[in-house]
PDB file of C-alpha atoms and ligand atoms in Angstrom:
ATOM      1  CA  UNK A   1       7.563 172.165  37.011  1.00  0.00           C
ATOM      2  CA  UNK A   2       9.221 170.088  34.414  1.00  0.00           C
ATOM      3  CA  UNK A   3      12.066 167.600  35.409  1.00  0.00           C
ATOM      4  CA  UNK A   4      14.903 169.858  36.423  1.00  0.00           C
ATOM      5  CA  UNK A   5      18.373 169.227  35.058  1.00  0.00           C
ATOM      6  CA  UNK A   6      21.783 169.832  36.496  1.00  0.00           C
ATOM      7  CA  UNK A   7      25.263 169.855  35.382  1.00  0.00           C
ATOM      8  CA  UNK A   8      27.908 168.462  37.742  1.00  0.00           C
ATOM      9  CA  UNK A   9      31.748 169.546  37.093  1.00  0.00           C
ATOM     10  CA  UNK A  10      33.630 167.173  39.429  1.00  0.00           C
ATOM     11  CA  UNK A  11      37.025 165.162  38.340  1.00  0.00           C
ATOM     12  CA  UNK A  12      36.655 162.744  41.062  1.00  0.00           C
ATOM     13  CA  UNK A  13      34.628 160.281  39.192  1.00  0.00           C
ATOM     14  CA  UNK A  14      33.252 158.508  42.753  1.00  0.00           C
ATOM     15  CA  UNK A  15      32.060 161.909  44.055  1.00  0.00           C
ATOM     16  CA  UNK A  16      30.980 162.592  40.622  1.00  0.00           C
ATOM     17  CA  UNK A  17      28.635 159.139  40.261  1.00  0.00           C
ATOM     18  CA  UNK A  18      27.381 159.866  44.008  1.00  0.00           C
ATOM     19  CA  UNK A  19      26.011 162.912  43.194  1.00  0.00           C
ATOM     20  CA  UNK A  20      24.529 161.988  40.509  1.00  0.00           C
ATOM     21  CA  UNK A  21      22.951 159.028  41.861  1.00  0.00           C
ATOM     22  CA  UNK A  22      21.034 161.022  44.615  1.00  0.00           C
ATOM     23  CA  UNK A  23      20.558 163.608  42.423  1.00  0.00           C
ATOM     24  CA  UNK A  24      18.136 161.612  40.097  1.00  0.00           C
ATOM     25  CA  UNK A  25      16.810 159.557  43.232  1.00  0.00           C
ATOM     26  CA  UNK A  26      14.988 162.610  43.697  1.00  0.00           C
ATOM     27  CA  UNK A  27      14.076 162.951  40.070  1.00  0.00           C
ATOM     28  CA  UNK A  28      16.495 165.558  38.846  1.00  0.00           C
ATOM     29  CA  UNK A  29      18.111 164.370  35.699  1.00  0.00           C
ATOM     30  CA  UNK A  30      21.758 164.636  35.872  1.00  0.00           C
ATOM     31  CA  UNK A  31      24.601 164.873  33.495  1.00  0.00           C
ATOM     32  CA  UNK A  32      28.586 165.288  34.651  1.00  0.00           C
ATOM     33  CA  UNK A  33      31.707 166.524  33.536  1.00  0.00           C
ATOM     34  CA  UNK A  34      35.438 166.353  34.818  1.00  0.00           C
ATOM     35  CA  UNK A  35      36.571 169.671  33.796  1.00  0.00           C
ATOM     36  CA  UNK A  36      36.221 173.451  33.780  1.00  0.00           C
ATOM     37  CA  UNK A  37      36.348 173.816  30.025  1.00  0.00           C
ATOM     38  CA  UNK A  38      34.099 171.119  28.991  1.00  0.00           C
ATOM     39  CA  UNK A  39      31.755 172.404  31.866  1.00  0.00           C
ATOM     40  CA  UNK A  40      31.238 176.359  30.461  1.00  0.00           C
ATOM     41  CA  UNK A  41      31.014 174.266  26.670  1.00  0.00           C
ATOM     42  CA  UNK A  42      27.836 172.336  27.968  1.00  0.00           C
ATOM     43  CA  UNK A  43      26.774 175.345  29.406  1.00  0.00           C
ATOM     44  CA  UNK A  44      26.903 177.193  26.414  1.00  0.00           C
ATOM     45  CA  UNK A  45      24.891 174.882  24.770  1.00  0.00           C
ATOM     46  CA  UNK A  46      22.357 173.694  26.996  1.00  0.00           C
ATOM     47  CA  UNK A  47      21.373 175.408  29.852  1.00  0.00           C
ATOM     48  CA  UNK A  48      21.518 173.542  33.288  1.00  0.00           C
ATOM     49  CA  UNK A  49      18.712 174.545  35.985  1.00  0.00           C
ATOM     50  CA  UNK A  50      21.662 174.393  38.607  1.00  0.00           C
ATOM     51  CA  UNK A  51      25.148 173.542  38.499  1.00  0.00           C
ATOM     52  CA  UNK A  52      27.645 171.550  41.332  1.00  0.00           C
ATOM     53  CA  UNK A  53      30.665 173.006  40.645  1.00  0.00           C
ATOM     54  CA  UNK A  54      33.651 171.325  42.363  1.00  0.00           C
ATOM     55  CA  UNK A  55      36.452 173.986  43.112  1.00  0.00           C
ATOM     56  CA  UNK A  56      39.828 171.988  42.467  1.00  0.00           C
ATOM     57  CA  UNK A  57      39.742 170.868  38.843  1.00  0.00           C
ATOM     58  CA  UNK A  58      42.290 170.080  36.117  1.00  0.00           C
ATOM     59  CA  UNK A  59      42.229 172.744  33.946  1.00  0.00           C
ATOM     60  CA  UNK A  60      39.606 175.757  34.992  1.00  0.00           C
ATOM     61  CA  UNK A  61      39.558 175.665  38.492  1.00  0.00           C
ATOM     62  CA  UNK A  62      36.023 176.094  39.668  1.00  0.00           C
ATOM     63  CA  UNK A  63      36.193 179.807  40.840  1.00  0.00           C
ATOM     64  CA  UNK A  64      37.529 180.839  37.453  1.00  0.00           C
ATOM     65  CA  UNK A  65      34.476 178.454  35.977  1.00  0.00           C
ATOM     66  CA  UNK A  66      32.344 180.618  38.679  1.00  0.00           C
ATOM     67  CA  UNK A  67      33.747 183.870  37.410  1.00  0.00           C
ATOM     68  CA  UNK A  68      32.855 182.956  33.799  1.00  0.00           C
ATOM     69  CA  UNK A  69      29.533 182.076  34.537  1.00  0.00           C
ATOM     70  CA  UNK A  70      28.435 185.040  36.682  1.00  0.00           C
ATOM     71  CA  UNK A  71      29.745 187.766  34.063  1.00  0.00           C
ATOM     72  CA  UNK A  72      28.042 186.159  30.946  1.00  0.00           C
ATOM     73  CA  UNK A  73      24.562 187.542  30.457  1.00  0.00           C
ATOM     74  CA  UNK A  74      23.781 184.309  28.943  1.00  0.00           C
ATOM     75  CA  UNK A  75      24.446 182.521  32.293  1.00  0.00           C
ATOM     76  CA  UNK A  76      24.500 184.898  35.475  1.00  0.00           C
ATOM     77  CA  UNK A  77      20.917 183.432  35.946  1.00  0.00           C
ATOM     78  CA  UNK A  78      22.326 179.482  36.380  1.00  0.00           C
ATOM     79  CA  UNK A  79      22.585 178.898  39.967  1.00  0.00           C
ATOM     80  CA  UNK A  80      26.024 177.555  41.603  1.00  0.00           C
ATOM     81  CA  UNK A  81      26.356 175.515  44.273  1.00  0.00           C
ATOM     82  CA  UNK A  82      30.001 174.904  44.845  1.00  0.00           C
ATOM     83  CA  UNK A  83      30.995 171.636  46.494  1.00  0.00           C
ATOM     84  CA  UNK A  84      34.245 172.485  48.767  1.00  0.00           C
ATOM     85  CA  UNK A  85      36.644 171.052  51.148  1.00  0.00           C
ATOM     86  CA  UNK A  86      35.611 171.345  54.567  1.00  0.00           C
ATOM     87  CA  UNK A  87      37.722 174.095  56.359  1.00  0.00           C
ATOM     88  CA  UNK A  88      38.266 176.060  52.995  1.00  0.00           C
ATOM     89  CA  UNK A  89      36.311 179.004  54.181  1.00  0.00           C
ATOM     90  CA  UNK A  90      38.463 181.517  52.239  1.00  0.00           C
ATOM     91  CA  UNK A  91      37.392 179.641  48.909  1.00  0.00           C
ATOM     92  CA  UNK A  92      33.815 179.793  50.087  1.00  0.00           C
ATOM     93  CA  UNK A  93      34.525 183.776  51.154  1.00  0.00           C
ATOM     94  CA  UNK A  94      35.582 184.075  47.205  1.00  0.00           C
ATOM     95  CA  UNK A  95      32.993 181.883  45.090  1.00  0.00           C
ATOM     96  CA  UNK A  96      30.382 183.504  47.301  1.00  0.00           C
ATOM     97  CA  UNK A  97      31.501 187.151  46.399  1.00  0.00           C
ATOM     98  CA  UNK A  98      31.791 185.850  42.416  1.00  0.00           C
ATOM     99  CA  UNK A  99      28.169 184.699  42.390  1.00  0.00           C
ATOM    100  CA  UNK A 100      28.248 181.314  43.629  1.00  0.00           C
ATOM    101  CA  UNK A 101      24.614 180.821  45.073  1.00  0.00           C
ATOM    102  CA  UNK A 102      25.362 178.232  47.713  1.00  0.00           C
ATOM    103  CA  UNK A 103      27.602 175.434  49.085  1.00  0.00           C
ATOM    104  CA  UNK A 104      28.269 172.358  50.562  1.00  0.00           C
ATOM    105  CA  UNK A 105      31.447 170.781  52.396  1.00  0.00           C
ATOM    106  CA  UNK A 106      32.677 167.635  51.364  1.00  0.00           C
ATOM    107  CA  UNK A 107      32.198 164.610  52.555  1.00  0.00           C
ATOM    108  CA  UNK A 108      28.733 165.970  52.088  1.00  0.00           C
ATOM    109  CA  UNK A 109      25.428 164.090  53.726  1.00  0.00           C
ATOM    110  CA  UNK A 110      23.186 163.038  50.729  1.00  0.00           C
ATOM    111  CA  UNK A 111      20.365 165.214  52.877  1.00  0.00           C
ATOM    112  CA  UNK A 112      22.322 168.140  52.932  1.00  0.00           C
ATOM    113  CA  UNK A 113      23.254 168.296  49.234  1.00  0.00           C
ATOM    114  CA  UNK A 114      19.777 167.871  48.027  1.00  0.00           C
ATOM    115  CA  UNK A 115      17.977 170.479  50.910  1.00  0.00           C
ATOM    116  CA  UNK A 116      21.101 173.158  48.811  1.00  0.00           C
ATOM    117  CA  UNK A 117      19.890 171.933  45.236  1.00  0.00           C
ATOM    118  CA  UNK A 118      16.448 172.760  45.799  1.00  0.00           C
ATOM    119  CA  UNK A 119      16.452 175.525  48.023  1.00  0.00           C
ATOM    120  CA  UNK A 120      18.442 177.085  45.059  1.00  0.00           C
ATOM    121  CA  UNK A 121      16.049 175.739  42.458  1.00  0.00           C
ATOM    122  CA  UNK A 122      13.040 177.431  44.265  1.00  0.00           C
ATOM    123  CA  UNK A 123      14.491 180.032  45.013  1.00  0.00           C
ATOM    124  CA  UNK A 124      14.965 180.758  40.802  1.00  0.00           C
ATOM    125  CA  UNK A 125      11.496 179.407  40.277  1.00  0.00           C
ATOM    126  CA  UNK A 126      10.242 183.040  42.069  1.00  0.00           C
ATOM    127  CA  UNK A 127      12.670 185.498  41.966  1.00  0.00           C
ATOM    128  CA  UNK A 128      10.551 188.434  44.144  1.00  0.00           C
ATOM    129  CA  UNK A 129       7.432 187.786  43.278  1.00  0.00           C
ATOM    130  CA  UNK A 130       6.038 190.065  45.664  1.00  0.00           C
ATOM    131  CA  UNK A 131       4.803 192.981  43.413  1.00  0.00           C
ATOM    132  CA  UNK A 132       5.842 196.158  45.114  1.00  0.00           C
ATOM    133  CA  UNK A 133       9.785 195.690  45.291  1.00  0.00           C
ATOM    134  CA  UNK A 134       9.391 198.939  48.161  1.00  0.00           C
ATOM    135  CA  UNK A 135       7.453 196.994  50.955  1.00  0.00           C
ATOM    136  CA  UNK A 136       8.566 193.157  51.406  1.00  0.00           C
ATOM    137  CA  UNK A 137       6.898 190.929  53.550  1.00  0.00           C
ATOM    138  CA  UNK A 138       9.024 187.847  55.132  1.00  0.00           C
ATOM    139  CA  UNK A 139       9.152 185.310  56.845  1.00  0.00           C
ATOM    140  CA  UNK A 140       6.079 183.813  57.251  1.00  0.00           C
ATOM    141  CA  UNK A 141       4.241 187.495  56.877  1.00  0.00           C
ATOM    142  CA  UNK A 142       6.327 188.223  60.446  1.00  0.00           C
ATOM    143  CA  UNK A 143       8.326 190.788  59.317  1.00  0.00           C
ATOM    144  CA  UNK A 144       7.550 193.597  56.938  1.00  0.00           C
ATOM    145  CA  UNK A 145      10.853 196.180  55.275  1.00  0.00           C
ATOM    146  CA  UNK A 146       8.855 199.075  53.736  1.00  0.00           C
ATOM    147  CA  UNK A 147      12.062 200.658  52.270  1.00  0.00           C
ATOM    148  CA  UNK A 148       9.902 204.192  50.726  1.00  0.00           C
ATOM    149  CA  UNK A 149       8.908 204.943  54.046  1.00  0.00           C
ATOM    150  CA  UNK A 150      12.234 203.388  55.870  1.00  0.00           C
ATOM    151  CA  UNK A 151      10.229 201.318  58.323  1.00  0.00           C
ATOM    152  CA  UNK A 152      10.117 198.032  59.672  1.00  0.00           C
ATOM    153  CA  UNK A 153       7.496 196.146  61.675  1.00  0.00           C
ATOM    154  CA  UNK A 154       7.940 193.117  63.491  1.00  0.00           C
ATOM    155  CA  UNK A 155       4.871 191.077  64.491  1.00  0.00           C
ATOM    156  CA  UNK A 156       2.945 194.063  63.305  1.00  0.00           C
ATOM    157  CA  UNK A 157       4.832 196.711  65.626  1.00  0.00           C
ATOM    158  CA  UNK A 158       7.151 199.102  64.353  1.00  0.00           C
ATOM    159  CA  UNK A 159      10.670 198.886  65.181  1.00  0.00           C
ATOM    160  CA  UNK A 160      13.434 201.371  65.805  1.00  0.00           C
ATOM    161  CA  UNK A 161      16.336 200.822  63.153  1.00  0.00           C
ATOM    162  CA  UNK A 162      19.485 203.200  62.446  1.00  0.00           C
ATOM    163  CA  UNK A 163      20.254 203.769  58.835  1.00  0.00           C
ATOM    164  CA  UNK A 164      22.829 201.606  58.645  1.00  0.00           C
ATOM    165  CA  UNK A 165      20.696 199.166  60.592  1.00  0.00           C
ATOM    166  CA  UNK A 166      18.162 199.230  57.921  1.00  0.00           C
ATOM    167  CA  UNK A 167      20.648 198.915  54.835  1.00  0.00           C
ATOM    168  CA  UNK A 168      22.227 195.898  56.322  1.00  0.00           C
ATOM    169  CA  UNK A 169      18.457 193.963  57.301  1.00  0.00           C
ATOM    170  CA  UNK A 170      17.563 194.955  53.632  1.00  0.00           C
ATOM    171  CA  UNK A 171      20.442 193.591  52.248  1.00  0.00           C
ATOM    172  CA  UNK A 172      20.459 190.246  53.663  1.00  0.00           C
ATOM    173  CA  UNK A 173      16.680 190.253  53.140  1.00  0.00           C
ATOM    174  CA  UNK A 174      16.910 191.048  49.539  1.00  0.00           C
ATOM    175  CA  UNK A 175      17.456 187.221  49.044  1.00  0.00           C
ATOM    176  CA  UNK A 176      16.503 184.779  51.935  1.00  0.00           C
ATOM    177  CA  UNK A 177      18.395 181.761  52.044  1.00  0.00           C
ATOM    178  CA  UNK A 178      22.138 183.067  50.221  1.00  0.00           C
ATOM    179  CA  UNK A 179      25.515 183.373  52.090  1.00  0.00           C
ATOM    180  CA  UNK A 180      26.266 186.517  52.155  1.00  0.00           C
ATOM    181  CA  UNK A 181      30.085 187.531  53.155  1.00  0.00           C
ATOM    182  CA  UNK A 182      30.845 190.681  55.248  1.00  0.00           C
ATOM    183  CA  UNK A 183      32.864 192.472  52.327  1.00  0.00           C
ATOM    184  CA  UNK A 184      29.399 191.898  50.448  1.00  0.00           C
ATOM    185  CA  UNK A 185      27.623 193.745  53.097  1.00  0.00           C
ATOM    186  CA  UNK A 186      30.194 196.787  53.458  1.00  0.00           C
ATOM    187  CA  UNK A 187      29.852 196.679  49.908  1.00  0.00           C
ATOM    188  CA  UNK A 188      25.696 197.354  50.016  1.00  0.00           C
ATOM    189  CA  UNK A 189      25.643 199.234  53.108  1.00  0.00           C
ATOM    190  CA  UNK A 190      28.690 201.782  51.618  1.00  0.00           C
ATOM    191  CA  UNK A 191      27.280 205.432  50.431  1.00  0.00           C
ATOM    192  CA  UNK A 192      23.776 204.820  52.341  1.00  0.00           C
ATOM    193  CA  UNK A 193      25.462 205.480  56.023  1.00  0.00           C
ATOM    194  CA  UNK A 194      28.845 205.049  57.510  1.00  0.00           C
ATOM    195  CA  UNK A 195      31.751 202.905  55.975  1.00  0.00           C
ATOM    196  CA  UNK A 196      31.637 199.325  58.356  1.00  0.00           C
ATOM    197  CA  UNK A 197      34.339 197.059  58.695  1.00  0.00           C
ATOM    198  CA  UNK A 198      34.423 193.806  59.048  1.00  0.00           C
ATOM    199  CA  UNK A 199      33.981 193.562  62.780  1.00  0.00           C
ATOM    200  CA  UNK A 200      31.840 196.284  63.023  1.00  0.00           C
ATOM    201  CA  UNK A 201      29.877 194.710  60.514  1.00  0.00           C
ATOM    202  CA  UNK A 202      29.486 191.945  63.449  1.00  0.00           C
ATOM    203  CA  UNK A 203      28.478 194.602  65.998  1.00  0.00           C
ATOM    204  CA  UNK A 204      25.662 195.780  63.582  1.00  0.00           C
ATOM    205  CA  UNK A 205      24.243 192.144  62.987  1.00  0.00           C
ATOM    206  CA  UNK A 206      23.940 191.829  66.645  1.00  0.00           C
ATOM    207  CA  UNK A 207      21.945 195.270  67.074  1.00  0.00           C
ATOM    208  CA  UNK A 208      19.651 194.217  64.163  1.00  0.00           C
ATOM    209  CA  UNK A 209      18.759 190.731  65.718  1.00  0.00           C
ATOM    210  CA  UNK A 210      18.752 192.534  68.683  1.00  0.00           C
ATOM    211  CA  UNK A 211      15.994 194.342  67.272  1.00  0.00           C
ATOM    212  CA  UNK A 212      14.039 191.824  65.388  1.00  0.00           C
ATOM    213  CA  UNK A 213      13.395 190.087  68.751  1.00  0.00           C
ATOM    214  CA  UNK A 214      11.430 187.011  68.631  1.00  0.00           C
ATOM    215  CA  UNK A 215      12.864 186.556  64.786  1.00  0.00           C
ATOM    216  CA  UNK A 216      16.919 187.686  65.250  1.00  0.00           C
ATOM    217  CA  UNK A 217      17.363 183.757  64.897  1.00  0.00           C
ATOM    218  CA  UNK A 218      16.396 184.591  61.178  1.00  0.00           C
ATOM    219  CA  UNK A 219      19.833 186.219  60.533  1.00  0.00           C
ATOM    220  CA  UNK A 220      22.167 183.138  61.114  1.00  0.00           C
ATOM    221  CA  UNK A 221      26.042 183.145  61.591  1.00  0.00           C
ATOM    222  CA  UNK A 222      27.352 180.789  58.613  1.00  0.00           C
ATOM    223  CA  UNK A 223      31.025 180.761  60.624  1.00  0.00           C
ATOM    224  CA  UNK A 224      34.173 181.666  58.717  1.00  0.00           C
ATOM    225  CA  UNK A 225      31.952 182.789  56.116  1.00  0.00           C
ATOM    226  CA  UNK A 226      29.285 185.439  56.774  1.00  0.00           C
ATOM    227  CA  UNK A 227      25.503 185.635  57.638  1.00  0.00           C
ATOM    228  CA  UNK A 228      22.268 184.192  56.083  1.00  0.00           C
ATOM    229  CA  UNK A 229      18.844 185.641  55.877  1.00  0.00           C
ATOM    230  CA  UNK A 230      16.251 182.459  56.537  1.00  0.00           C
ATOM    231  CA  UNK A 231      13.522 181.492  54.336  1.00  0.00           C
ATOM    232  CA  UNK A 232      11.389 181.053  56.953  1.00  0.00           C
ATOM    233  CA  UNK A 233      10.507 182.033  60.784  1.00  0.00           C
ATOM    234  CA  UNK A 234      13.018 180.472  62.820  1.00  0.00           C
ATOM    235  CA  UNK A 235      11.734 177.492  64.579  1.00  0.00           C
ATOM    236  CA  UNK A 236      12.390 179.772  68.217  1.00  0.00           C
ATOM    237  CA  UNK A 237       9.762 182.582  66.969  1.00  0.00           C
ATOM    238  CA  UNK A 238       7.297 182.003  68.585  1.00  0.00           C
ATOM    239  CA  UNK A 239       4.406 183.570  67.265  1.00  0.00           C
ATOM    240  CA  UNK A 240       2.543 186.304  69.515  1.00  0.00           C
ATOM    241  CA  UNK A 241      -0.016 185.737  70.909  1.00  0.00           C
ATOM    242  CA  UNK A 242      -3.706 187.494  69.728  1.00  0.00           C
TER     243      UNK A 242
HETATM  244 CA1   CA B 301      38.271 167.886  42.319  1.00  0.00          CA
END
């Protein structure tokens, strides 16, 4: 994979020069700019392989740069990572629903930034490379959705989901590793079973890790925001025994 390149949007110069610094520690060349115009004008032009988008900005705040992004065919594929104020869960609630891949709370840990920049640049290296889009395969081969035949097997037995069970698992599975917010998962699991609400989403959640036994750890709570499918096994699955 070539050197990847990323654009951060960030007025605070410090924060800016931080980022970038560990940014191309790890060998990802960096470039930064201190508002939401000039940011969507680079973009234009040259095509980041992830962007940092700070939310409070001068001109464009960062949602509205967010917005942009997501609705241009040209740039829906860029991933976001929003850096935020710790506490602002209602601005992570709203990136996240206008396409913001990830995020991180500032003051961030150097470790945590980077682990969010390339999680999200993997995860656009192989977007579902797994042939038949009907039967996925996750974590660690662990858990299989077969959505033509609406069956699941976990650690090669078949489990017992309701419908809206099901819709909600295939949701979040659809891509490990993204926030997903609750008003997102009404919105997938709506016309495939009953209408959820918000808590009820909850009560669901806790049915389908219920459910997924040794692997319900792979549906984590990301609080004030909303759940996360895991890339991986969670380190508490223990694998079964032959
Ligand atoms: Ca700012």
């Amino acid at each position: 994979m070539p050197q990847p390149v990323a654009l951060i949007v960030e007025d605070e110069t410090e924060i800016a020069e931080l980022v970038q610094f560990h940014l191309e520690r790890e060998g990802i060349s960096a470039q930064s700019v201190r508002s939401g115009r000039k940011a969507l004008d680079v973009v234009r032009h040259a095509k980041p392989d992830v962007i940092l988008l700070d939310l409070m900005l001068p001109d464009l705040d960062g949602l509205e740069v967010c917005r942009r992004l997501k609705q241009d065919r040209e740039t829906r594929d860029v991933p976001v990572v929003m850096l935020t104020a710790r506490g602002a869960e209602s601005d992570i609630v709203a990136g996240i629903e206008m396409g913001a891949d990830d995020y991180v709370t500032k003051p961030f840990s150097p470790r945590v930034l980077l682990a969010r920049v390339r999680a999200v640049l993997r995860r656009n290296q192989a977007p579902g490379a797994d042939g038949n889009p009907d039967r996925r395969t996750l974590l660690d081969g662990r858990l299989v959705i077969d959505a033509a035949r609406h069956a699941i097997t976990v650690d090669g037995s078949p489990a017992d989901f309701t419908v809206t069970e099901f819709a909600l698992l295939e949701f979040l599975a659809q891509k490990p590793g993204f926030v997903r917010t609750r008003d997102q998962i009404i919105a997938a699991v709506h016309g495939r079973s009953t209408v959820l609400s918000p808590r009820t989403v909850d009560v669901h959640v806790t049915a389908v890790r219920r459910k997924l036994g040794p692997l319900g750890d792979a549906i984590e709570t990301v609080r004030g925001v909303g759940y996360r499918f895991s890339e991986e096994a969670p380190a508490s699955a223990v694998p079964p025994t032959a």
